[in-house]
Amino acid sequence: MRIFVTGATGWIGSAVVPELIASGHDVVGLARSSQQAAALHDKGVEALNGSLDDLDSLRAGAANADAVVHLAFKHDFTDYAGAGRTERAAITALCETLTEGQPFLFASGVALITPGRVATEHDQNPTSGPDAPRGGAEQLAFEFAAKGVRSVSLRFAPTVHGAGDHGFVAELVRVARERGVSSYVGDGTNRWPAVHRFDAAALVRLALTAPAGAIVHAVDEEGVPARDIATAIGDGLGLPVAPAAAEELGWIGRFFAADIPASSTVTRELLGWQPTHPGLLEDLAAGHYFRAAS
């Protein structure tokens, strides 16, 4: 297939692209800059100049593709409502362009689904509408599924880890280094689901065959206790480990205090997905998070 990928040079997208190419697909990646276009060309990927704000570029990419994998998102916590509106407009433009039966895979997350209990693929996203997180993207995309587009929600674990990660775990490492202590919130029994970046990429490839309206969870580990994560970071940095109030950890504190376990049992049965890469604690023990921060 010819697959149009937004976020093709991002953390997850840059792992998805080689996965798709290795499976024989032709990939077109959205590029916001000449540097991104050059990076895509180096990987044998056709670049389409544009951005999430350029709806015409999104329509052009979708119009000339057999499938769309939408991974880009404006991670702007200073204007999260604006990021949600952008996401909603982008999904509308892409889905209105696709024809009946064409796959539309879009990035979502497990974190807000069922805090305090294990989220499954049967749980519907409780948020909807333009003012919801990510602009109510999941419900919006599934409205297009009812019209024939093969919309599939890719719910990623909040921790998609691996060498080169600059996400939540890297931020926890930075904060621990800065404070001189690695901390968890409360008693540290709250759980974070996790998945290795390369396992997540393999799931995206497999999800191209998923039926319309499917929800798949890119989750390898159902819930790693926050205290275990903090301990692994303390070991890696040679720092003590102690509890702290969420606000002491900065913006990451309220996220790290959340209890957001999630299952991927349904996903594994549906797609035959079997993660094979290291778990989060093993990845932390490998040391690359600490070398990158030094």
PDB file of C-alpha atoms in Angstrom:
ATOM      1  CA  MET A   1       0.000   0.000   0.000  1.00  0.00           C
ATOM      2  CA  ARG A   2       0.897   3.641  -0.334  1.00  0.00           C
ATOM      3  CA  ILE A   3       0.641   5.025   3.200  1.00  0.00           C
ATOM      4  CA  PHE A   4       0.564   8.684   4.207  1.00  0.00           C
ATOM      5  CA  VAL A   5       2.110   9.213   7.648  1.00  0.00           C
ATOM      6  CA  THR A   6       1.891  12.373   9.721  1.00  0.00           C
ATOM      7  CA  GLY A   7       4.465  12.641  12.474  1.00  0.00           C
ATOM      8  CA  ALA A   8       6.767  10.501  10.354  1.00  0.00           C
ATOM      9  CA  THR A   9       9.906  12.048  11.877  1.00  0.00           C
ATOM     10  CA  GLY A  10       8.610  11.986  15.452  1.00  0.00           C
ATOM     11  CA  TRP A  11       9.495   9.610  18.289  1.00  0.00           C
ATOM     12  CA  ILE A  12       6.980   6.921  17.341  1.00  0.00           C
ATOM     13  CA  GLY A  13       6.669   7.778  13.662  1.00  0.00           C
ATOM     14  CA  SER A  14      10.394   7.416  12.986  1.00  0.00           C
ATOM     15  CA  ALA A  15      10.112   3.816  14.202  1.00  0.00           C
ATOM     16  CA  VAL A  16       6.858   3.150  12.337  1.00  0.00           C
ATOM     17  CA  VAL A  17       8.213   4.274   8.959  1.00  0.00           C
ATOM     18  CA  PRO A  18      10.985   1.616   8.693  1.00  0.00           C
ATOM     19  CA  GLU A  19       8.512  -0.985   9.944  1.00  0.00           C
ATOM     20  CA  LEU A  20       6.132  -0.149   7.098  1.00  0.00           C
ATOM     21  CA  ILE A  21       8.886  -0.042   4.490  1.00  0.00           C
ATOM     22  CA  ALA A  22      10.255  -3.416   5.618  1.00  0.00           C
ATOM     23  CA  SER A  23       6.778  -4.857   5.036  1.00  0.00           C
ATOM     24  CA  GLY A  24       6.765  -3.662   1.438  1.00  0.00           C
ATOM     25  CA  HIS A  25       4.688  -0.495   1.775  1.00  0.00           C
ATOM     26  CA  ASP A  26       5.468   2.820   0.097  1.00  0.00           C
ATOM     27  CA  VAL A  27       5.492   5.674   2.604  1.00  0.00           C
ATOM     28  CA  VAL A  28       4.828   9.375   2.161  1.00  0.00           C
ATOM     29  CA  GLY A  29       5.702  11.466   5.207  1.00  0.00           C
ATOM     30  CA  LEU A  30       4.448  14.913   6.128  1.00  0.00           C
ATOM     31  CA  ALA A  31       7.415  17.294   6.521  1.00  0.00           C
ATOM     32  CA  ARG A  32       7.232  20.693   8.202  1.00  0.00           C
ATOM     33  CA  SER A  33      10.757  21.720   7.185  1.00  0.00           C
ATOM     34  CA  SER A  34      13.502  21.038   4.686  1.00  0.00           C
ATOM     35  CA  GLN A  35      15.428  19.248   7.442  1.00  0.00           C
ATOM     36  CA  GLN A  36      12.530  16.866   8.024  1.00  0.00           C
ATOM     37  CA  ALA A  37      12.142  16.322   4.289  1.00  0.00           C
ATOM     38  CA  ALA A  38      15.848  15.467   4.002  1.00  0.00           C
ATOM     39  CA  ALA A  39      15.596  13.036   6.924  1.00  0.00           C
ATOM     40  CA  LEU A  40      12.685  11.284   5.233  1.00  0.00           C
ATOM     41  CA  HIS A  41      14.457  11.113   1.895  1.00  0.00           C
ATOM     42  CA  ASP A  42      17.458   9.502   3.605  1.00  0.00           C
ATOM     43  CA  LYS A  43      15.117   6.696   4.727  1.00  0.00           C
ATOM     44  CA  GLY A  44      13.687   6.218   1.239  1.00  0.00           C
ATOM     45  CA  VAL A  45      10.490   8.062   2.086  1.00  0.00           C
ATOM     46  CA  GLU A  46       8.713  10.536  -0.157  1.00  0.00           C
ATOM     47  CA  ALA A  47       8.222  13.856   1.642  1.00  0.00           C
ATOM     48  CA  LEU A  48       5.110  16.000   1.364  1.00  0.00           C
ATOM     49  CA  ASN A  49       5.680  19.554   2.547  1.00  0.00           C
ATOM     50  CA  GLY A  50       3.017  20.731   4.982  1.00  0.00           C
ATOM     51  CA  SER A  51       1.856  20.756   8.576  1.00  0.00           C
ATOM     52  CA  LEU A  52      -1.167  20.054  10.777  1.00  0.00           C
ATOM     53  CA  ASP A  53      -2.228  23.654  10.249  1.00  0.00           C
ATOM     54  CA  ASP A  54      -2.055  23.274   6.464  1.00  0.00           C
ATOM     55  CA  LEU A  55      -5.234  21.321   5.831  1.00  0.00           C
ATOM     56  CA  ASP A  56      -4.705  21.332   2.075  1.00  0.00           C
ATOM     57  CA  SER A  57      -1.445  19.407   2.525  1.00  0.00           C
ATOM     58  CA  LEU A  58      -3.260  16.845   4.683  1.00  0.00           C
ATOM     59  CA  ARG A  59      -5.985  16.443   2.073  1.00  0.00           C
ATOM     60  CA  ALA A  60      -3.370  16.043  -0.675  1.00  0.00           C
ATOM     61  CA  GLY A  61      -1.566  13.352   1.295  1.00  0.00           C
ATOM     62  CA  ALA A  62      -4.749  11.427   1.997  1.00  0.00           C
ATOM     63  CA  ALA A  63      -6.068  11.775  -1.556  1.00  0.00           C
ATOM     64  CA  ASN A  64      -3.001  10.038  -2.971  1.00  0.00           C
ATOM     65  CA  ALA A  65      -2.764   7.263  -0.381  1.00  0.00           C
ATOM     66  CA  ASP A  66      -4.328   3.871   0.230  1.00  0.00           C
ATOM     67  CA  ALA A  67      -4.160   4.400   3.995  1.00  0.00           C
ATOM     68  CA  VAL A  68      -3.344   7.141   6.504  1.00  0.00           C
ATOM     69  CA  VAL A  69      -1.422   6.770   9.766  1.00  0.00           C
ATOM     70  CA  HIS A  70      -1.918   9.963  11.766  1.00  0.00           C
ATOM     71  CA  LEU A  71       0.690  10.230  14.524  1.00  0.00           C
ATOM     72  CA  ALA A  72       1.403  13.965  14.626  1.00  0.00           C
ATOM     73  CA  PHE A  73       0.077  16.115  17.454  1.00  0.00           C
ATOM     74  CA  LYS A  74       0.933  19.550  18.826  1.00  0.00           C
ATOM     75  CA  HIS A  75       2.267  18.733  22.297  1.00  0.00           C
ATOM     76  CA  ASP A  76       1.866  22.322  23.488  1.00  0.00           C
ATOM     77  CA  PHE A  77       0.861  22.273  27.143  1.00  0.00           C
ATOM     78  CA  THR A  78       0.673  26.083  27.139  1.00  0.00           C
ATOM     79  CA  ASP A  79      -2.230  25.925  24.670  1.00  0.00           C
ATOM     80  CA  TYR A  80      -3.648  22.434  24.971  1.00  0.00           C
ATOM     81  CA  ALA A  81      -7.113  23.581  23.936  1.00  0.00           C
ATOM     82  CA  GLY A  82      -5.650  25.017  20.744  1.00  0.00           C
ATOM     83  CA  ALA A  83      -3.790  21.772  20.111  1.00  0.00           C
ATOM     84  CA  GLY A  84      -7.086  19.923  20.449  1.00  0.00           C
ATOM     85  CA  ARG A  85      -8.783  22.186  17.919  1.00  0.00           C
ATOM     86  CA  THR A  86      -5.921  21.632  15.490  1.00  0.00           C
ATOM     87  CA  GLU A  87      -6.226  17.871  15.959  1.00  0.00           C
ATOM     88  CA  ARG A  88      -9.958  17.968  15.343  1.00  0.00           C
ATOM     89  CA  ALA A  89      -9.541  19.972  12.136  1.00  0.00           C
ATOM     90  CA  ALA A  90      -6.771  17.652  10.917  1.00  0.00           C
ATOM     91  CA  ILE A  91      -8.802  14.488  11.502  1.00  0.00           C
ATOM     92  CA  THR A  92     -11.805  16.007   9.758  1.00  0.00           C
ATOM     93  CA  ALA A  93      -9.716  16.964   6.723  1.00  0.00           C
ATOM     94  CA  LEU A  94      -8.093  13.527   6.494  1.00  0.00           C
ATOM     95  CA  CYS A  95     -11.272  11.494   6.985  1.00  0.00           C
ATOM     96  CA  GLU A  96     -13.374  13.593   4.622  1.00  0.00           C
ATOM     97  CA  THR A  97     -10.776  12.861   1.928  1.00  0.00           C
ATOM     98  CA  LEU A  98     -10.556   9.097   2.447  1.00  0.00           C
ATOM     99  CA  THR A  99     -13.013   6.817   0.693  1.00  0.00           C
ATOM    100  CA  GLU A 100     -14.992   3.884   2.018  1.00  0.00           C
ATOM    101  CA  GLY A 101     -12.898   1.045   3.416  1.00  0.00           C
ATOM    102  CA  GLN A 102      -9.597   2.936   3.509  1.00  0.00           C
ATOM    103  CA  PRO A 103      -7.684   2.541   6.810  1.00  0.00           C
ATOM    104  CA  PHE A 104      -7.291   5.595   9.023  1.00  0.00           C
ATOM    105  CA  LEU A 105      -5.080   4.873  12.019  1.00  0.00           C
ATOM    106  CA  PHE A 106      -4.790   7.697  14.533  1.00  0.00           C
ATOM    107  CA  ALA A 107      -2.805   8.206  17.728  1.00  0.00           C
ATOM    108  CA  SER A 108      -4.607   8.333  21.041  1.00  0.00           C
ATOM    109  CA  GLY A 109      -3.745   7.302  24.593  1.00  0.00           C
ATOM    110  CA  VAL A 110      -4.802   5.082  27.476  1.00  0.00           C
ATOM    111  CA  ALA A 111      -4.053   7.557  30.262  1.00  0.00           C
ATOM    112  CA  LEU A 112      -7.448   9.274  30.548  1.00  0.00           C
ATOM    113  CA  ILE A 113      -9.704   6.304  29.954  1.00  0.00           C
ATOM    114  CA  THR A 114     -10.282   4.725  33.391  1.00  0.00           C
ATOM    115  CA  PRO A 115      -7.980   6.202  36.063  1.00  0.00           C
ATOM    116  CA  GLY A 116      -7.683   3.889  39.069  1.00  0.00           C
ATOM    117  CA  ARG A 117      -8.546   0.662  37.271  1.00  0.00           C
ATOM    118  CA  VAL A 118      -7.201  -1.323  34.352  1.00  0.00           C
ATOM    119  CA  ALA A 119      -8.385   0.171  31.060  1.00  0.00           C
ATOM    120  CA  THR A 120      -9.298  -2.270  28.294  1.00  0.00           C
ATOM    121  CA  GLU A 121     -10.075  -1.912  24.616  1.00  0.00           C
ATOM    122  CA  HIS A 122     -13.765  -2.247  25.479  1.00  0.00           C
ATOM    123  CA  ASP A 123     -13.691   1.004  27.473  1.00  0.00           C
ATOM    124  CA  GLN A 124     -14.926   3.985  25.510  1.00  0.00           C
ATOM    125  CA  ASN A 125     -13.137   7.302  25.836  1.00  0.00           C
ATOM    126  CA  PRO A 126     -15.223   9.313  28.334  1.00  0.00           C
ATOM    127  CA  THR A 127     -14.348  12.651  26.714  1.00  0.00           C
ATOM    128  CA  SER A 128     -15.813  14.083  23.535  1.00  0.00           C
ATOM    129  CA  GLY A 129     -16.341  17.343  21.723  1.00  0.00           C
ATOM    130  CA  PRO A 130     -14.066  20.192  20.618  1.00  0.00           C
ATOM    131  CA  ASP A 131     -13.068  21.162  24.167  1.00  0.00           C
ATOM    132  CA  ALA A 132     -12.114  17.633  25.233  1.00  0.00           C
ATOM    133  CA  PRO A 133      -8.467  16.479  25.421  1.00  0.00           C
ATOM    134  CA  ARG A 134      -7.078  15.990  21.890  1.00  0.00           C
ATOM    135  CA  GLY A 135     -10.242  17.662  20.630  1.00  0.00           C
ATOM    136  CA  GLY A 136     -12.382  14.589  21.240  1.00  0.00           C
ATOM    137  CA  ALA A 137     -10.471  12.937  18.400  1.00  0.00           C
ATOM    138  CA  GLU A 138     -11.435   9.355  19.144  1.00  0.00           C
ATOM    139  CA  GLN A 139     -15.169   9.900  19.025  1.00  0.00           C
ATOM    140  CA  LEU A 140     -14.815  12.149  15.984  1.00  0.00           C
ATOM    141  CA  ALA A 141     -12.809   9.564  14.033  1.00  0.00           C
ATOM    142  CA  PHE A 142     -15.332   6.869  14.910  1.00  0.00           C
ATOM    143  CA  GLU A 143     -18.118   9.043  13.523  1.00  0.00           C
ATOM    144  CA  PHE A 144     -16.320   8.746  10.190  1.00  0.00           C
ATOM    145  CA  ALA A 145     -16.075   4.982  10.731  1.00  0.00           C
ATOM    146  CA  ALA A 146     -19.854   4.939  10.707  1.00  0.00           C
ATOM    147  CA  LYS A 147     -19.619   6.571   7.273  1.00  0.00           C
ATOM    148  CA  GLY A 148     -17.296   3.902   5.884  1.00  0.00           C
ATOM    149  CA  VAL A 149     -13.768   5.056   6.762  1.00  0.00           C
ATOM    150  CA  ARG A 150     -11.844   2.268   8.520  1.00  0.00           C
ATOM    151  CA  SER A 151     -10.935   4.338  11.578  1.00  0.00           C
ATOM    152  CA  VAL A 152      -8.727   2.584  14.148  1.00  0.00           C
ATOM    153  CA  SER A 153      -7.677   4.132  17.458  1.00  0.00           C
ATOM    154  CA  LEU A 154      -4.032   3.564  18.404  1.00  0.00           C
ATOM    155  CA  ARG A 155      -4.048   4.056  22.169  1.00  0.00           C
ATOM    156  CA  PHE A 156      -0.431   4.371  23.231  1.00  0.00           C
ATOM    157  CA  ALA A 157       0.869   3.869  26.751  1.00  0.00           C
ATOM    158  CA  PRO A 158       1.994   7.193  28.261  1.00  0.00           C
ATOM    159  CA  THR A 159       5.510   5.750  28.443  1.00  0.00           C
ATOM    160  CA  VAL A 160       6.789   4.746  24.998  1.00  0.00           C
ATOM    161  CA  HIS A 161      10.393   4.092  25.963  1.00  0.00           C
ATOM    162  CA  GLY A 162      13.692   3.321  24.278  1.00  0.00           C
ATOM    163  CA  ALA A 163      17.086   4.821  23.480  1.00  0.00           C
ATOM    164  CA  GLY A 164      16.660   8.477  22.534  1.00  0.00           C
ATOM    165  CA  ASP A 165      13.377   8.972  24.427  1.00  0.00           C
ATOM    166  CA  HIS A 166      12.688  12.588  25.392  1.00  0.00           C
ATOM    167  CA  GLY A 167       9.267  11.943  26.920  1.00  0.00           C
ATOM    168  CA  PHE A 168       7.929  11.443  30.428  1.00  0.00           C
ATOM    169  CA  VAL A 169      10.640   9.079  31.671  1.00  0.00           C
ATOM    170  CA  ALA A 170      13.410  11.334  30.364  1.00  0.00           C
ATOM    171  CA  GLU A 171      11.751  14.230  32.190  1.00  0.00           C
ATOM    172  CA  LEU A 172      11.671  12.224  35.430  1.00  0.00           C
ATOM    173  CA  VAL A 173      15.398  11.570  34.999  1.00  0.00           C
ATOM    174  CA  ARG A 174      16.038  15.280  34.428  1.00  0.00           C
ATOM    175  CA  VAL A 175      14.028  16.290  37.507  1.00  0.00           C
ATOM    176  CA  ALA A 176      15.773  13.697  39.690  1.00  0.00           C
ATOM    177  CA  ARG A 177      19.172  14.910  38.549  1.00  0.00           C
ATOM    178  CA  GLU A 178      18.197  18.514  39.225  1.00  0.00           C
ATOM    179  CA  ARG A 179      16.759  17.806  42.697  1.00  0.00           C
ATOM    180  CA  GLY A 180      19.417  15.343  43.761  1.00  0.00           C
ATOM    181  CA  VAL A 181      16.805  12.734  44.677  1.00  0.00           C
ATOM    182  CA  SER A 182      14.570  10.417  42.646  1.00  0.00           C
ATOM    183  CA  SER A 183      10.990  10.650  43.866  1.00  0.00           C
ATOM    184  CA  TYR A 184       7.560   9.110  43.571  1.00  0.00           C
ATOM    185  CA  VAL A 185       4.278  10.569  44.843  1.00  0.00           C
ATOM    186  CA  GLY A 186       2.407   9.138  47.824  1.00  0.00           C
ATOM    187  CA  ASP A 187       3.311   5.525  48.530  1.00  0.00           C
ATOM    188  CA  GLY A 188       4.390   4.947  44.926  1.00  0.00           C
ATOM    189  CA  THR A 189       1.985   2.080  44.272  1.00  0.00           C
ATOM    190  CA  ASN A 190       0.222   3.896  41.452  1.00  0.00           C
ATOM    191  CA  ARG A 191       0.833   2.210  38.095  1.00  0.00           C
ATOM    192  CA  TRP A 192       2.061   3.383  34.704  1.00  0.00           C
ATOM    193  CA  PRO A 193       1.619   1.226  31.589  1.00  0.00           C
ATOM    194  CA  ALA A 194       4.595   1.097  29.251  1.00  0.00           C
ATOM    195  CA  VAL A 195       5.659  -0.131  25.823  1.00  0.00           C
ATOM    196  CA  HIS A 196       8.939  -0.150  23.936  1.00  0.00           C
ATOM    197  CA  ARG A 197       9.030   2.127  20.916  1.00  0.00           C
ATOM    198  CA  PHE A 198       9.822  -0.706  18.489  1.00  0.00           C
ATOM    199  CA  ASP A 199       6.995  -2.884  19.814  1.00  0.00           C
ATOM    200  CA  ALA A 200       4.631   0.056  19.389  1.00  0.00           C
ATOM    201  CA  ALA A 201       5.789   0.456  15.783  1.00  0.00           C
ATOM    202  CA  ALA A 202       5.116  -3.211  15.053  1.00  0.00           C
ATOM    203  CA  LEU A 203       1.602  -2.811  16.424  1.00  0.00           C
ATOM    204  CA  VAL A 204       0.898   0.139  14.127  1.00  0.00           C
ATOM    205  CA  ARG A 205       1.845  -1.997  11.138  1.00  0.00           C
ATOM    206  CA  LEU A 206      -0.411  -4.831  12.270  1.00  0.00           C
ATOM    207  CA  ALA A 207      -3.294  -2.445  12.938  1.00  0.00           C
ATOM    208  CA  LEU A 208      -3.597  -1.684   9.223  1.00  0.00           C
ATOM    209  CA  THR A 209      -5.707  -4.856   9.064  1.00  0.00           C
ATOM    210  CA  ALA A 210      -7.950  -3.970  12.022  1.00  0.00           C
ATOM    211  CA  PRO A 211     -11.681  -3.464  11.386  1.00  0.00           C
ATOM    212  CA  ALA A 212     -13.426  -0.100  11.413  1.00  0.00           C
ATOM    213  CA  GLY A 213     -14.014   1.219  14.910  1.00  0.00           C
ATOM    214  CA  ALA A 214     -11.325  -0.966  16.464  1.00  0.00           C
ATOM    215  CA  ILE A 215      -9.422   0.199  19.533  1.00  0.00           C
ATOM    216  CA  VAL A 216      -5.940  -1.230  20.003  1.00  0.00           C
ATOM    217  CA  HIS A 217      -3.714  -0.727  23.027  1.00  0.00           C
ATOM    218  CA  ALA A 218       0.012  -0.252  22.490  1.00  0.00           C
ATOM    219  CA  VAL A 219       0.725  -1.535  25.999  1.00  0.00           C
ATOM    220  CA  ASP A 220       3.291  -4.180  26.878  1.00  0.00           C
ATOM    221  CA  GLU A 221       3.419  -3.792  30.675  1.00  0.00           C
ATOM    222  CA  GLU A 222       0.017  -3.244  32.274  1.00  0.00           C
ATOM    223  CA  GLY A 223       1.274  -1.089  35.109  1.00  0.00           C
ATOM    224  CA  VAL A 224       4.776  -0.525  36.443  1.00  0.00           C
ATOM    225  CA  PRO A 225       4.624   0.861  40.012  1.00  0.00           C
ATOM    226  CA  ALA A 226       5.856   4.441  40.204  1.00  0.00           C
ATOM    227  CA  ARG A 227       8.101   3.574  43.146  1.00  0.00           C
ATOM    228  CA  ASP A 228       9.867   0.951  41.012  1.00  0.00           C
ATOM    229  CA  ILE A 229      10.406   3.517  38.266  1.00  0.00           C
ATOM    230  CA  ALA A 230      11.795   6.055  40.744  1.00  0.00           C
ATOM    231  CA  THR A 231      14.060   3.397  42.261  1.00  0.00           C
ATOM    232  CA  ALA A 232      15.444   2.436  38.830  1.00  0.00           C
ATOM    233  CA  ILE A 233      16.132   6.108  38.113  1.00  0.00           C
ATOM    234  CA  GLY A 234      17.812   6.535  41.501  1.00  0.00           C
ATOM    235  CA  ASP A 235      19.986   3.493  40.841  1.00  0.00           C
ATOM    236  CA  GLY A 236      20.941   4.799  37.416  1.00  0.00           C
ATOM    237  CA  LEU A 237      21.909   8.231  38.717  1.00  0.00           C
ATOM    238  CA  GLY A 238      23.356   7.074  42.026  1.00  0.00           C
ATOM    239  CA  LEU A 239      20.783   9.124  43.940  1.00  0.00           C
ATOM    240  CA  PRO A 240      18.607   8.428  46.979  1.00  0.00           C
ATOM    241  CA  VAL A 241      14.929   7.596  46.479  1.00  0.00           C
ATOM    242  CA  ALA A 242      12.222   9.291  48.552  1.00  0.00           C
ATOM    243  CA  PRO A 243       8.555  10.318  48.299  1.00  0.00           C
ATOM    244  CA  ALA A 244       7.648  13.868  47.329  1.00  0.00           C
ATOM    245  CA  ALA A 245       4.560  15.993  46.794  1.00  0.00           C
ATOM    246  CA  ALA A 246       3.464  16.135  43.166  1.00  0.00           C
ATOM    247  CA  GLU A 247       4.155  19.861  42.926  1.00  0.00           C
ATOM    248  CA  GLU A 248       7.779  19.327  43.955  1.00  0.00           C
ATOM    249  CA  LEU A 249       8.344  17.478  40.689  1.00  0.00           C
ATOM    250  CA  GLY A 250       7.063  20.294  38.477  1.00  0.00           C
ATOM    251  CA  TRP A 251       4.600  19.707  35.652  1.00  0.00           C
ATOM    252  CA  ILE A 252       5.443  15.990  35.464  1.00  0.00           C
ATOM    253  CA  GLY A 253       4.375  15.491  39.081  1.00  0.00           C
ATOM    254  CA  ARG A 254       0.630  15.263  38.537  1.00  0.00           C
ATOM    255  CA  PHE A 255       1.135  12.813  35.682  1.00  0.00           C
ATOM    256  CA  PHE A 256       3.534  10.660  37.697  1.00  0.00           C
ATOM    257  CA  ALA A 257       0.999  10.555  40.548  1.00  0.00           C
ATOM    258  CA  ALA A 258      -1.725   9.079  38.319  1.00  0.00           C
ATOM    259  CA  ASP A 259      -2.815   5.455  38.601  1.00  0.00           C
ATOM    260  CA  ILE A 260      -3.522   4.540  34.978  1.00  0.00           C
ATOM    261  CA  PRO A 261      -2.977   0.804  34.321  1.00  0.00           C
ATOM    262  CA  ALA A 262      -4.098  -0.610  30.975  1.00  0.00           C
ATOM    263  CA  SER A 263      -4.419  -4.028  29.348  1.00  0.00           C
ATOM    264  CA  SER A 264      -3.698  -5.122  25.776  1.00  0.00           C
ATOM    265  CA  THR A 265      -5.242  -8.601  25.921  1.00  0.00           C
ATOM    266  CA  VAL A 266      -7.859  -7.843  23.267  1.00  0.00           C
ATOM    267  CA  THR A 267      -5.252  -6.260  20.989  1.00  0.00           C
ATOM    268  CA  ARG A 268      -2.969  -9.281  21.187  1.00  0.00           C
ATOM    269  CA  GLU A 269      -5.820 -11.639  20.384  1.00  0.00           C
ATOM    270  CA  LEU A 270      -7.070  -9.490  17.508  1.00  0.00           C
ATOM    271  CA  LEU A 271      -3.751  -8.829  15.788  1.00  0.00           C
ATOM    272  CA  GLY A 272      -1.377 -11.498  17.095  1.00  0.00           C
ATOM    273  CA  TRP A 273       0.859  -8.775  18.516  1.00  0.00           C
ATOM    274  CA  GLN A 274       3.639 -10.073  20.753  1.00  0.00           C
ATOM    275  CA  PRO A 275       6.037  -7.495  22.224  1.00  0.00           C
ATOM    276  CA  THR A 276       9.645  -8.698  22.176  1.00  0.00           C
ATOM    277  CA  HIS A 277      11.699  -5.706  23.322  1.00  0.00           C
ATOM    278  CA  PRO A 278      12.852  -4.800  26.853  1.00  0.00           C
ATOM    279  CA  GLY A 279      10.397  -3.644  29.505  1.00  0.00           C
ATOM    280  CA  LEU A 280      10.683  -0.216  31.117  1.00  0.00           C
ATOM    281  CA  LEU A 281      12.787  -1.204  34.128  1.00  0.00           C
ATOM    282  CA  GLU A 282      15.123  -3.261  31.946  1.00  0.00           C
ATOM    283  CA  ASP A 283      15.418  -0.309  29.578  1.00  0.00           C
ATOM    284  CA  LEU A 284      16.294   1.977  32.483  1.00  0.00           C
ATOM    285  CA  ALA A 285      18.890  -0.520  33.715  1.00  0.00           C
ATOM    286  CA  ALA A 286      20.564  -0.424  30.278  1.00  0.00           C
ATOM    287  CA  GLY A 287      21.768   3.083  31.158  1.00  0.00           C
ATOM    288  CA  HIS A 288      20.992   5.051  27.994  1.00  0.00           C
ATOM    289  CA  TYR A 289      18.531   7.369  29.757  1.00  0.00           C
ATOM    290  CA  PHE A 290      21.322   8.525  32.033  1.00  0.00           C
ATOM    291  CA  ARG A 291      24.004   8.863  29.381  1.00  0.00           C
ATOM    292  CA  ALA A 292      21.696  10.995  27.242  1.00  0.00           C
ATOM    293  CA  ALA A 293      21.035  13.356  30.135  1.00  0.00           C
ATOM    294  CA  SER A 294      24.674  13.890  31.071  1.00  0.00           C
TER     295      SER A 294
END
